[in-house]
XYZ file of N, CA and C in Angstrom:
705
model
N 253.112 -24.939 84.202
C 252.875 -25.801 83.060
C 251.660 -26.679 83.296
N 250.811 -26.779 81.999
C 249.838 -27.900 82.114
C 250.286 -29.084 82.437
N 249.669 -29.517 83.591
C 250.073 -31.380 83.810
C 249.066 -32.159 83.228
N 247.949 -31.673 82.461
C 246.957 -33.016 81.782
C 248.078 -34.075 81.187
N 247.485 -35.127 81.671
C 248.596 -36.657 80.892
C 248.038 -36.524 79.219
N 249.036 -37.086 78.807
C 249.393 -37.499 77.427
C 248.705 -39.026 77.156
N 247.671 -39.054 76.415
C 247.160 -40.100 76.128
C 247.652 -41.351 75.874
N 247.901 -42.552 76.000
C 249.016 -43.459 75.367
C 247.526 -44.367 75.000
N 246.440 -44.384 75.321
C 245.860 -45.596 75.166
C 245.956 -46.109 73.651
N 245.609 -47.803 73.350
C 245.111 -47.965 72.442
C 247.047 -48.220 71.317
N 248.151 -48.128 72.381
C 249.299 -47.862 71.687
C 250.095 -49.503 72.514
N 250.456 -50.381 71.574
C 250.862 -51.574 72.994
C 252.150 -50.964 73.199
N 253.157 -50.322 73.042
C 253.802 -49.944 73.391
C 254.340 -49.334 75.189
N 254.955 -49.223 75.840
C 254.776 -48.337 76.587
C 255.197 -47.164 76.297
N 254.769 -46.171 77.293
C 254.715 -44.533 76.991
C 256.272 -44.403 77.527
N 256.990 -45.015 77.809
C 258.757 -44.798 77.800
C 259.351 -44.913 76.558
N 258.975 -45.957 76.084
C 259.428 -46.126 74.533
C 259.010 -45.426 73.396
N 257.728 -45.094 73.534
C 256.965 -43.939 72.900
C 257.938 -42.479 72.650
N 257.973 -42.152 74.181
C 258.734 -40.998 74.335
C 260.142 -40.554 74.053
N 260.579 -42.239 74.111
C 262.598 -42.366 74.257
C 262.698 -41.874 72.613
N 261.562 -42.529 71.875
C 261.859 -42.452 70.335
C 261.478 -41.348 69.595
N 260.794 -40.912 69.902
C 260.562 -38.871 69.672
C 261.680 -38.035 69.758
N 261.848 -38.446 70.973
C 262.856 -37.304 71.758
C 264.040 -37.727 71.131
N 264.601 -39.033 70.781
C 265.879 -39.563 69.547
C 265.533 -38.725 68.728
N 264.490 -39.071 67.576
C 264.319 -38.067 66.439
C 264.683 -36.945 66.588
N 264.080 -36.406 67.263
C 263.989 -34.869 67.453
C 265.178 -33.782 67.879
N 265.633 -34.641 69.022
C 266.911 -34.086 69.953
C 268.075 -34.258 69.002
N 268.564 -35.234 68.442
C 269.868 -35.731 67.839
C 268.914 -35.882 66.077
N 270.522 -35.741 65.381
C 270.279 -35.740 63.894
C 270.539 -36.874 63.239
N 269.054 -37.399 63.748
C 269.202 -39.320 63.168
C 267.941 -39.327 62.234
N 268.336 -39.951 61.637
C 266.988 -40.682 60.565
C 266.021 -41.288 61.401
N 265.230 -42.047 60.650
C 264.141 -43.250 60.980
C 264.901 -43.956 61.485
N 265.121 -44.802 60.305
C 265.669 -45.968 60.464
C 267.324 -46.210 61.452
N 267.814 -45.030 61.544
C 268.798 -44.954 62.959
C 268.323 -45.257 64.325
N 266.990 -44.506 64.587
C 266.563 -44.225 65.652
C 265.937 -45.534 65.601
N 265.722 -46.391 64.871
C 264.687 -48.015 65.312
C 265.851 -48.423 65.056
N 267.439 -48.604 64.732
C 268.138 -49.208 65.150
C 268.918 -49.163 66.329
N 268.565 -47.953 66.902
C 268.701 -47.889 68.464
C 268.447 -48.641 69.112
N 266.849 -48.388 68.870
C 265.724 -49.274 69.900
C 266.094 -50.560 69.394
N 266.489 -51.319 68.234
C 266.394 -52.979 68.556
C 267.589 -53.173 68.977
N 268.914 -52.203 69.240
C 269.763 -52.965 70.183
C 269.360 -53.067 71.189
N 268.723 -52.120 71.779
C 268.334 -52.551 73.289
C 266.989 -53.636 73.400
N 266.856 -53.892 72.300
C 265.720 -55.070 72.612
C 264.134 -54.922 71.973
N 264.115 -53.710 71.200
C 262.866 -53.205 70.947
C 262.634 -53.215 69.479
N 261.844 -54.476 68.955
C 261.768 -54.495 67.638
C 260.280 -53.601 67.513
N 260.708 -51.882 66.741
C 259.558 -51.207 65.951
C 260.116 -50.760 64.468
N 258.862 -50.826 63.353
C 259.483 -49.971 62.407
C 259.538 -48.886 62.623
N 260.321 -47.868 60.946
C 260.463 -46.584 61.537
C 259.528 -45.995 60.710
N 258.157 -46.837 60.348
C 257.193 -45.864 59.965
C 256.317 -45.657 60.938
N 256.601 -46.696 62.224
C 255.310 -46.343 63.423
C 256.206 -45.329 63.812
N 257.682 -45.226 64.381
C 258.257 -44.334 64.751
C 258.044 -42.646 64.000
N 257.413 -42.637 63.100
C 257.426 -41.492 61.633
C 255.924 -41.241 63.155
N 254.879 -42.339 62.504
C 253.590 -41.670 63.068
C 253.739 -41.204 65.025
N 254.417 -41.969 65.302
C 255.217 -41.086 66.861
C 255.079 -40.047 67.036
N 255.863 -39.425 65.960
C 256.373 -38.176 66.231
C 255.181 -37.101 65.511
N 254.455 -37.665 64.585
C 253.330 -36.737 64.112
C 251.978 -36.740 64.650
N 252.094 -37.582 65.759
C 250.724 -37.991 67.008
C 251.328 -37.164 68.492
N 252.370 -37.252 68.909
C 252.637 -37.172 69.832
C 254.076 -36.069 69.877
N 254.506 -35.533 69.022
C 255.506 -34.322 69.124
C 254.779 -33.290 69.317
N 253.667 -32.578 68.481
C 252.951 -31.590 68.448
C 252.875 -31.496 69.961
N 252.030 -32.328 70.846
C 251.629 -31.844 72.172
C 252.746 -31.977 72.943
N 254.008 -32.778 72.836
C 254.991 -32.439 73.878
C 255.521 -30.892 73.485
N 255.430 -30.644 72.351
C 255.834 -29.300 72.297
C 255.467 -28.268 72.510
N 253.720 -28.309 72.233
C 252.921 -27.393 73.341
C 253.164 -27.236 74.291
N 253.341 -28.311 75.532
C 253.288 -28.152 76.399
C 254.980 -27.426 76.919
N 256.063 -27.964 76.149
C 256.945 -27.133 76.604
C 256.770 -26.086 76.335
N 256.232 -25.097 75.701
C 256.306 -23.556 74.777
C 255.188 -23.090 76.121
N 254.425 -24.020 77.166
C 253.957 -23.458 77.919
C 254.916 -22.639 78.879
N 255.783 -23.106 79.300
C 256.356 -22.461 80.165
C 256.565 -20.436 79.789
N 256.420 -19.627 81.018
C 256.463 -18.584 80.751
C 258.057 -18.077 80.521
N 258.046 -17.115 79.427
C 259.183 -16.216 78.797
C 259.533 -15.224 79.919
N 260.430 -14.829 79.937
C 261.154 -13.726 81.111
C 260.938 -12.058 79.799
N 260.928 -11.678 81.114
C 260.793 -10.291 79.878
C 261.702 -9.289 79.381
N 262.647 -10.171 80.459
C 264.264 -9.618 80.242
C 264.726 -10.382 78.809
N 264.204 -11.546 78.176
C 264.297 -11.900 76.993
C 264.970 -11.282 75.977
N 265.571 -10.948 74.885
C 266.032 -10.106 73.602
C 265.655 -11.353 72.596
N 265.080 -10.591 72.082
C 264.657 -11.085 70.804
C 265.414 -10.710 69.675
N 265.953 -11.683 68.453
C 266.834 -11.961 67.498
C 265.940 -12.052 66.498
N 265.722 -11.230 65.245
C 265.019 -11.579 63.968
C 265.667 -11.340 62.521
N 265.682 -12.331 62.376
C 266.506 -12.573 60.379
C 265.927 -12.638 59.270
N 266.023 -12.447 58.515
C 265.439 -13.094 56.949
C 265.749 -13.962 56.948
N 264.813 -14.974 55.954
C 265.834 -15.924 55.298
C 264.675 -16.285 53.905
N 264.764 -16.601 53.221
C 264.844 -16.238 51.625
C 264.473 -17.946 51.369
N 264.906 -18.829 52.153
C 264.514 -20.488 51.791
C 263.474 -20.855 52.694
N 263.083 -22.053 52.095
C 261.822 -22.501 53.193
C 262.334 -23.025 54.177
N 262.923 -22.289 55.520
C 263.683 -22.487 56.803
C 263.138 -21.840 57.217
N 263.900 -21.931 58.853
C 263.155 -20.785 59.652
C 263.105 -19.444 58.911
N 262.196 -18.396 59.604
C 261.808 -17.202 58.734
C 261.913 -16.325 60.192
N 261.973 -16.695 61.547
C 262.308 -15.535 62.362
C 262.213 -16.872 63.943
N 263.448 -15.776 64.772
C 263.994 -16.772 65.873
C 263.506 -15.854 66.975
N 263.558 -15.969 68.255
C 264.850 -15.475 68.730
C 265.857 -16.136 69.711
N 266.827 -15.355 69.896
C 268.179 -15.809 70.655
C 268.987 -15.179 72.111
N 269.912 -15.509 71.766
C 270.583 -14.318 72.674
C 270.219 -14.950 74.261
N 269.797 -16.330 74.309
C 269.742 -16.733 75.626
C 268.356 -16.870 75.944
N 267.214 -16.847 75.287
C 265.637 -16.238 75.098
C 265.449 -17.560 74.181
N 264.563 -18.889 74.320
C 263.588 -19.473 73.830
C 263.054 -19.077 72.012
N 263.574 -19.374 71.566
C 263.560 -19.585 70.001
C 262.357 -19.736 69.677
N 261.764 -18.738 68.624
C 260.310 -19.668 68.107
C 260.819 -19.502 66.354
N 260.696 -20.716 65.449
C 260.811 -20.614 64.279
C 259.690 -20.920 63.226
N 259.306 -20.264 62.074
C 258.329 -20.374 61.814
C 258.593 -20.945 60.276
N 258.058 -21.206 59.154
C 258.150 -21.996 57.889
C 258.202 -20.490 57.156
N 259.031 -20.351 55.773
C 258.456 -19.688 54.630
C 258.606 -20.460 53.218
N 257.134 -20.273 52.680
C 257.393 -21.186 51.491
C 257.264 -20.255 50.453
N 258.501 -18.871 50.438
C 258.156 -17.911 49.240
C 259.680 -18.068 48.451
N 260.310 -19.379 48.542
C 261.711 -19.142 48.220
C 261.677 -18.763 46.137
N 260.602 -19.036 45.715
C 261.045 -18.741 44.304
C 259.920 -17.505 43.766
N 259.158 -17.069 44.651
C 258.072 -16.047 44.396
C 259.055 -14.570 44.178
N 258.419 -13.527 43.397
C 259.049 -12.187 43.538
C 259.274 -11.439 44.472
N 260.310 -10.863 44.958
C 260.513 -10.253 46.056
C 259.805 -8.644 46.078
N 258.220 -9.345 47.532
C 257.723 -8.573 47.643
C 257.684 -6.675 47.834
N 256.612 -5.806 47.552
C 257.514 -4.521 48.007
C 257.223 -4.217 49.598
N 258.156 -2.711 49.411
C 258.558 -2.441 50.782
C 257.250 -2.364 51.487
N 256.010 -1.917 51.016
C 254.955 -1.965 51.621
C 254.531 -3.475 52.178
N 254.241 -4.341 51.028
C 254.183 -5.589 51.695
C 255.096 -6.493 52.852
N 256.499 -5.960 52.439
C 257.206 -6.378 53.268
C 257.406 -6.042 54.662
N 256.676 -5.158 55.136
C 256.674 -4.216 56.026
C 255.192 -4.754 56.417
N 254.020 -5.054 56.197
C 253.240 -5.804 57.232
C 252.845 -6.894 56.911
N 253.990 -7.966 56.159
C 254.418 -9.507 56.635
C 255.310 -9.036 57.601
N 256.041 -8.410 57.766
C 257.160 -8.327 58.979
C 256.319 -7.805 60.257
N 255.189 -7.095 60.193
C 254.614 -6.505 61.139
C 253.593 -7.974 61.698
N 252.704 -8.753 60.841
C 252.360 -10.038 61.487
C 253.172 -10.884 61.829
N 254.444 -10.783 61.152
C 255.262 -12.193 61.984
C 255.536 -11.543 63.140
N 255.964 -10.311 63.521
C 256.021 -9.995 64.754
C 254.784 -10.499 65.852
N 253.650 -10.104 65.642
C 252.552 -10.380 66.170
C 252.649 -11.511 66.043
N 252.881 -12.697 65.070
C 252.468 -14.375 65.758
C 253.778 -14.743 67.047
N 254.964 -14.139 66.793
C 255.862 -14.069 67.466
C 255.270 -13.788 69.023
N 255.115 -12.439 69.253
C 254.761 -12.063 70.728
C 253.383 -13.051 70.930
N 252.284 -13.626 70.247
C 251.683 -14.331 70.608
C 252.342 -15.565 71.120
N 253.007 -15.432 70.502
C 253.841 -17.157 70.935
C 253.944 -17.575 71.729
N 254.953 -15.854 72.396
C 255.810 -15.427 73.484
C 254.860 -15.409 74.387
N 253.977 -14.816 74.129
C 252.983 -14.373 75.666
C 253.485 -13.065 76.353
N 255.087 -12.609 76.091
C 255.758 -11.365 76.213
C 256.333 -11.025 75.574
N 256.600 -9.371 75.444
C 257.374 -8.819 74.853
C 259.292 -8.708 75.158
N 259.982 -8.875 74.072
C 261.022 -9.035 74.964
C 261.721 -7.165 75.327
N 262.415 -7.457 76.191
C 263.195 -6.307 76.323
C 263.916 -5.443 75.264
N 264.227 -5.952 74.227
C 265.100 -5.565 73.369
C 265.175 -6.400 71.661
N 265.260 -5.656 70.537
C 264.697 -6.218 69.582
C 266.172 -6.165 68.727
N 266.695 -6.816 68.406
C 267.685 -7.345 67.606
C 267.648 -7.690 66.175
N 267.752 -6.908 64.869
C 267.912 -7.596 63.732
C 269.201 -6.847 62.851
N 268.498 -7.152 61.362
C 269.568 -6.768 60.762
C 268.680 -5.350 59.978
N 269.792 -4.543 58.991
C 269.357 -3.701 58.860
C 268.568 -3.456 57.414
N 267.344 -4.244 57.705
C 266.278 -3.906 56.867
C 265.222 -3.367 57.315
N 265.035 -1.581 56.713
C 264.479 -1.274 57.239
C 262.925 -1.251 57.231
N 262.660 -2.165 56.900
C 260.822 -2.430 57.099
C 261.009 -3.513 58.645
N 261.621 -3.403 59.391
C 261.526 -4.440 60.292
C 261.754 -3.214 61.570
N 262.098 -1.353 61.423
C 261.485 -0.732 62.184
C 260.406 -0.221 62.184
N 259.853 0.013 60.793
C 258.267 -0.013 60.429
C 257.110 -0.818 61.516
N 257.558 -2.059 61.602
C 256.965 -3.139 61.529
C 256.762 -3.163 63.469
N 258.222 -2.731 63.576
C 258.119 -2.705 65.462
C 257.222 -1.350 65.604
N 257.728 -0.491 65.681
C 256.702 0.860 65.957
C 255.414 0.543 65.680
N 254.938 -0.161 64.738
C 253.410 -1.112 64.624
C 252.876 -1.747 65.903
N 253.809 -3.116 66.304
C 253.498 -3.946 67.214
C 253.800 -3.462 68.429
N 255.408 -3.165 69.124
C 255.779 -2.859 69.838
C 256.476 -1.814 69.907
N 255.755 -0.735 69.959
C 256.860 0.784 69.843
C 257.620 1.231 70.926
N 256.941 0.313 72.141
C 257.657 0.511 73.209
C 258.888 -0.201 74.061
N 259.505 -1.364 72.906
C 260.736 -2.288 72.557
C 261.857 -1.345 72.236
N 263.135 -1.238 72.379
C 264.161 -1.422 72.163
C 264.726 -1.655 70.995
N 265.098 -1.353 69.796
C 264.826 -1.710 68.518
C 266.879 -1.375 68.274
N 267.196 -2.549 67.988
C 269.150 -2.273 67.347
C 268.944 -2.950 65.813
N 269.619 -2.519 64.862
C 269.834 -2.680 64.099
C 271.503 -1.964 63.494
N 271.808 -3.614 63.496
C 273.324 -3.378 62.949
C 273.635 -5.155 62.352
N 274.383 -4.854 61.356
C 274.760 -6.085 60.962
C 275.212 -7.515 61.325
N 276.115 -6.605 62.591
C 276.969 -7.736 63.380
C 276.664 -8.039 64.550
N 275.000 -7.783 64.853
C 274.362 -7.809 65.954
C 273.802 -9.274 66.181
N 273.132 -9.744 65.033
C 272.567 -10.612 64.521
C 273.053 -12.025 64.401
N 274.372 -12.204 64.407
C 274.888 -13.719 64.201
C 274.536 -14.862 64.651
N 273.981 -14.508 66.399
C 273.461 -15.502 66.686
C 272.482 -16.313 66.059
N 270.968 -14.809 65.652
C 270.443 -15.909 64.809
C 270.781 -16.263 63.559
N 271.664 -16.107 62.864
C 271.768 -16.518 61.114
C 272.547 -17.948 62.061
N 273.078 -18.086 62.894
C 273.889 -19.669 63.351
C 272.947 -20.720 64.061
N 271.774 -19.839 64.532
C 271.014 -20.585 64.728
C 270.189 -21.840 63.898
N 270.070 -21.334 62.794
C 269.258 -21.806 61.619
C 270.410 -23.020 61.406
N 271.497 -23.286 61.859
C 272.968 -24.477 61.508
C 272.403 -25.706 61.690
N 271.839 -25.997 62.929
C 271.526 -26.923 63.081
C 270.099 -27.682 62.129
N 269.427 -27.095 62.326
C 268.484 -27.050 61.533
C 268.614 -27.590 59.403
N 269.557 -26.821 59.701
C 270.042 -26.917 57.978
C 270.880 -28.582 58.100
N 271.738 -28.629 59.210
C 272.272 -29.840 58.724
C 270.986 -31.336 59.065
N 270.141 -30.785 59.912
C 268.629 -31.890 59.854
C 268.187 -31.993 58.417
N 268.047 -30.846 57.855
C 267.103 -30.985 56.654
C 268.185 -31.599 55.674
N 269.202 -31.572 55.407
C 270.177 -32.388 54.654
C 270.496 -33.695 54.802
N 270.444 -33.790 56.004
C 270.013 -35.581 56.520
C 269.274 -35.640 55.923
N 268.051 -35.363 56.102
C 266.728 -35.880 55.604
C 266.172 -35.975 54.307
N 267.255 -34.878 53.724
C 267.262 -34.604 52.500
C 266.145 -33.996 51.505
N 265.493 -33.182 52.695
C 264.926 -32.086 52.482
C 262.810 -32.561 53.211
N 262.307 -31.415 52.741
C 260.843 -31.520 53.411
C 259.778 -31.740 52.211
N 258.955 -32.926 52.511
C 258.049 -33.280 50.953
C 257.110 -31.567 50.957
N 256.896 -31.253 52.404
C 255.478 -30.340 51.646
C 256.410 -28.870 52.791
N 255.384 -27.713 52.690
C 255.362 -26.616 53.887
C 255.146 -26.827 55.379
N 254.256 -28.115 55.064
C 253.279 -28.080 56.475
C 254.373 -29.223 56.923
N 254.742 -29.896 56.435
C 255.842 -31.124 56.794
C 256.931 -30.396 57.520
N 257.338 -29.159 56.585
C 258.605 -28.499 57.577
C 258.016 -27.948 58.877
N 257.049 -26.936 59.044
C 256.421 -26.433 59.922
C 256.320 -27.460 61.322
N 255.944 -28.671 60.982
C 255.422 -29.541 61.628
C 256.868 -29.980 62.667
N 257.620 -30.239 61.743
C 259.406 -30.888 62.075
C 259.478 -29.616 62.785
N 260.492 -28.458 62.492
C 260.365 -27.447 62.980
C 259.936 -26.899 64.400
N 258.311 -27.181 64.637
C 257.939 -26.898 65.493
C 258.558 -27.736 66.994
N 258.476 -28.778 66.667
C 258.817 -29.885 67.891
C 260.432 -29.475 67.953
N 261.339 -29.933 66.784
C 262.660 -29.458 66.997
C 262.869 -28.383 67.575
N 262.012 -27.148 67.541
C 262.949 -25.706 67.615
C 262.264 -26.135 69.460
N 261.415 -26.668 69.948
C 260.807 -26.592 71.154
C 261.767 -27.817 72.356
N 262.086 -28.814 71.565
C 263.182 -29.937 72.072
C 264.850 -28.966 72.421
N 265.311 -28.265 71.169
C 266.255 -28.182 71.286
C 266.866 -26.691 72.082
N 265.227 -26.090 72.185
C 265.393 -25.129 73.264
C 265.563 -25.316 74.751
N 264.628 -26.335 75.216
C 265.382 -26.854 76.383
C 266.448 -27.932 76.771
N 267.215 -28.049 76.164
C 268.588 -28.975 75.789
C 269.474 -28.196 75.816
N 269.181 -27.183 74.900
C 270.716 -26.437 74.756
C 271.191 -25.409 75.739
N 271.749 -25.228 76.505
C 272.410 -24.420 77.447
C 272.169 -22.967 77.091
N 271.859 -22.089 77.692
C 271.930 -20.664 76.724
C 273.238 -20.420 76.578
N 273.888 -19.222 75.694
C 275.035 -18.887 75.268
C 276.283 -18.357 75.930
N 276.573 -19.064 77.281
C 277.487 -18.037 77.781
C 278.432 -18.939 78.311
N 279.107 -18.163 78.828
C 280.670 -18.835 79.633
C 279.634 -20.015 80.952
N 279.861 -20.921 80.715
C 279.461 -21.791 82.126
C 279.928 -22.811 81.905
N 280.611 -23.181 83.242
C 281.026 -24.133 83.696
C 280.856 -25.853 83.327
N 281.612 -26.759 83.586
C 280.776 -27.797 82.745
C 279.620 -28.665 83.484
N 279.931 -28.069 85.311
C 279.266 -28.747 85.992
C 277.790 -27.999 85.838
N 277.685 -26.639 85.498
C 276.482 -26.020 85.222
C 275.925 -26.575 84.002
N 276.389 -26.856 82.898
C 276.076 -27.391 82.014
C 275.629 -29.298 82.456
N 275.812 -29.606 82.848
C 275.249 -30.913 83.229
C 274.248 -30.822 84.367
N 274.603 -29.560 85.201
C 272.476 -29.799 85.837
C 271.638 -29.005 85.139
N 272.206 -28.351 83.955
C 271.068 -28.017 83.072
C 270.451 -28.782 82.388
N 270.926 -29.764 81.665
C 270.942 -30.956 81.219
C 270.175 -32.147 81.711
N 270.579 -32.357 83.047
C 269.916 -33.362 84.277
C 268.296 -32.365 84.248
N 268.529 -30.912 84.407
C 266.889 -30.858 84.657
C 265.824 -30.418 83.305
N 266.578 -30.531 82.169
C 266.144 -30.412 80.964
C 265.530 -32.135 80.672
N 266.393 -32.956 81.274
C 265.734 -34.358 80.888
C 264.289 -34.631 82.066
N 264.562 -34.196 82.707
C 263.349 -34.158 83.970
C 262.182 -33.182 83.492
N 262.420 -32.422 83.250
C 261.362 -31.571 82.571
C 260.704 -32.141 81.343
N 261.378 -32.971 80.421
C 261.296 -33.629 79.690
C 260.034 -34.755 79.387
N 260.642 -35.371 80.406
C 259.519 -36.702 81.305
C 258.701 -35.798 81.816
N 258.781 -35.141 82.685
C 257.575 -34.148 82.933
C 256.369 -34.180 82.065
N 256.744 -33.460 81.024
C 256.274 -33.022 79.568
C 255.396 -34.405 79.230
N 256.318 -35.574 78.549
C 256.188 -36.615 78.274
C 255.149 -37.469 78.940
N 254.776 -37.193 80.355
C 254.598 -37.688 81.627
C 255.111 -39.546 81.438
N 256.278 -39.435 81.455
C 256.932 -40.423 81.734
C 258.129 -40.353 82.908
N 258.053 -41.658 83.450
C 258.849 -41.499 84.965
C 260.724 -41.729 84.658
């Protein structure tokens, strides 16, 4: 991972408080004005419109820098539709999530040709993302999304079955109950923006999907917050 520091100058704040209040937003499903009533119990009178510009100065690059870390190539990749301006493709299955914006929720549903290389570039911004290909390609069964692999990656693993997929259509849960807090996104680039930092916060937070222990689950946790500060470069 890149260690260049994170600029704080020019902010009277310190870069702990900076960071504590991002990572509130972002990590947990609080408002503004929750997350600056955090901070003034413990003593920290900010509004929650400097807290707003926080997170639109300083989320983008903590999230870069986490999405630096390299993907395993044992990875499986999870890809869904979705028809609202939400995520538009994940993946899961224990593999680093990337989610992207669609703002076609009231446009005509494109044809199979078109649909078949939009599905073939989201693949491609996807593996750009990734930096790798994953082992194995997971969706549901629309078939412009084997079109679309034999394009990018013909040499992937390609399942298609209905009940393959759940992880990611549950993925998008959390997400949906943020945007209902919030009570929805003024523009595209507003969701994109949210989105990006969330899907990058809550990838290293969340445990991947399997049977573990609770003590494994708390040094994942312990080194998800260390990595964190890392990121943040806060001590």
């Amino acid at each position: 991972m890149n260690t260049a520091t994170v600029s704080y100058k020019r902010h009277r704040f310190p870069p702990q408080i900076i960071a504590h209040a991002v990572w509130l937003y972002y990590r947990f499903p609080l408002s503004l004005r929750l997350v600056k009533e955090m901070l003034l119990e413990r003593g920290i009178v900010v509004s929650y419109e400097t807290i707003r510009r926080w997170g639109i100065k300083f989320g983008p690059d903590y999230a870069r820098r986490l999405r630096r870390k390299q993907h395993s190539r044992n990875d499986v990749g999870t890809w869904t539709r979705s028809s609202s301006p939400s995520p538009a493709g994940n993946t899961g299955c224990g593999a680093p999530s990337t989610r992207m914006a669609c703002a076609r929720r009231d446009r005509p549903e494109p044809s199979q040709h078109q649909s078949g290389q939009a599905l073939a570039d989201l693949l491609t911004r996807l593996l750009k993302k990734q930096g790798v290909a994953p082992k194995r390609m997971i969706t549901d069964k629309l078939r412009s999304y084997g079109a679309a692999r034999r394009q990018v990656m013909p040499g992937v693993e390609h399942r298609s079955h209905k009940g393959l997929n759940n992880r990611a259509e549950n993925a998008h849960v959390p997400l949906r109950k943020r945007e209902r807090m919030m009570q929805g996104f003024r523009s595209p680039g507003a969701l994109q923006r949210f989105v990006s930092i969330f899907s990058a916060l809550r990838n290293l937070f969340v445990p991947p999907r399997s049977k573990r222990s609770a003590l494994a689950t708390h040094i994942h946790r312990l080194q998800a917050m260390a990595e964190w500060k890392a990121v943040a470069v806060v001590s």
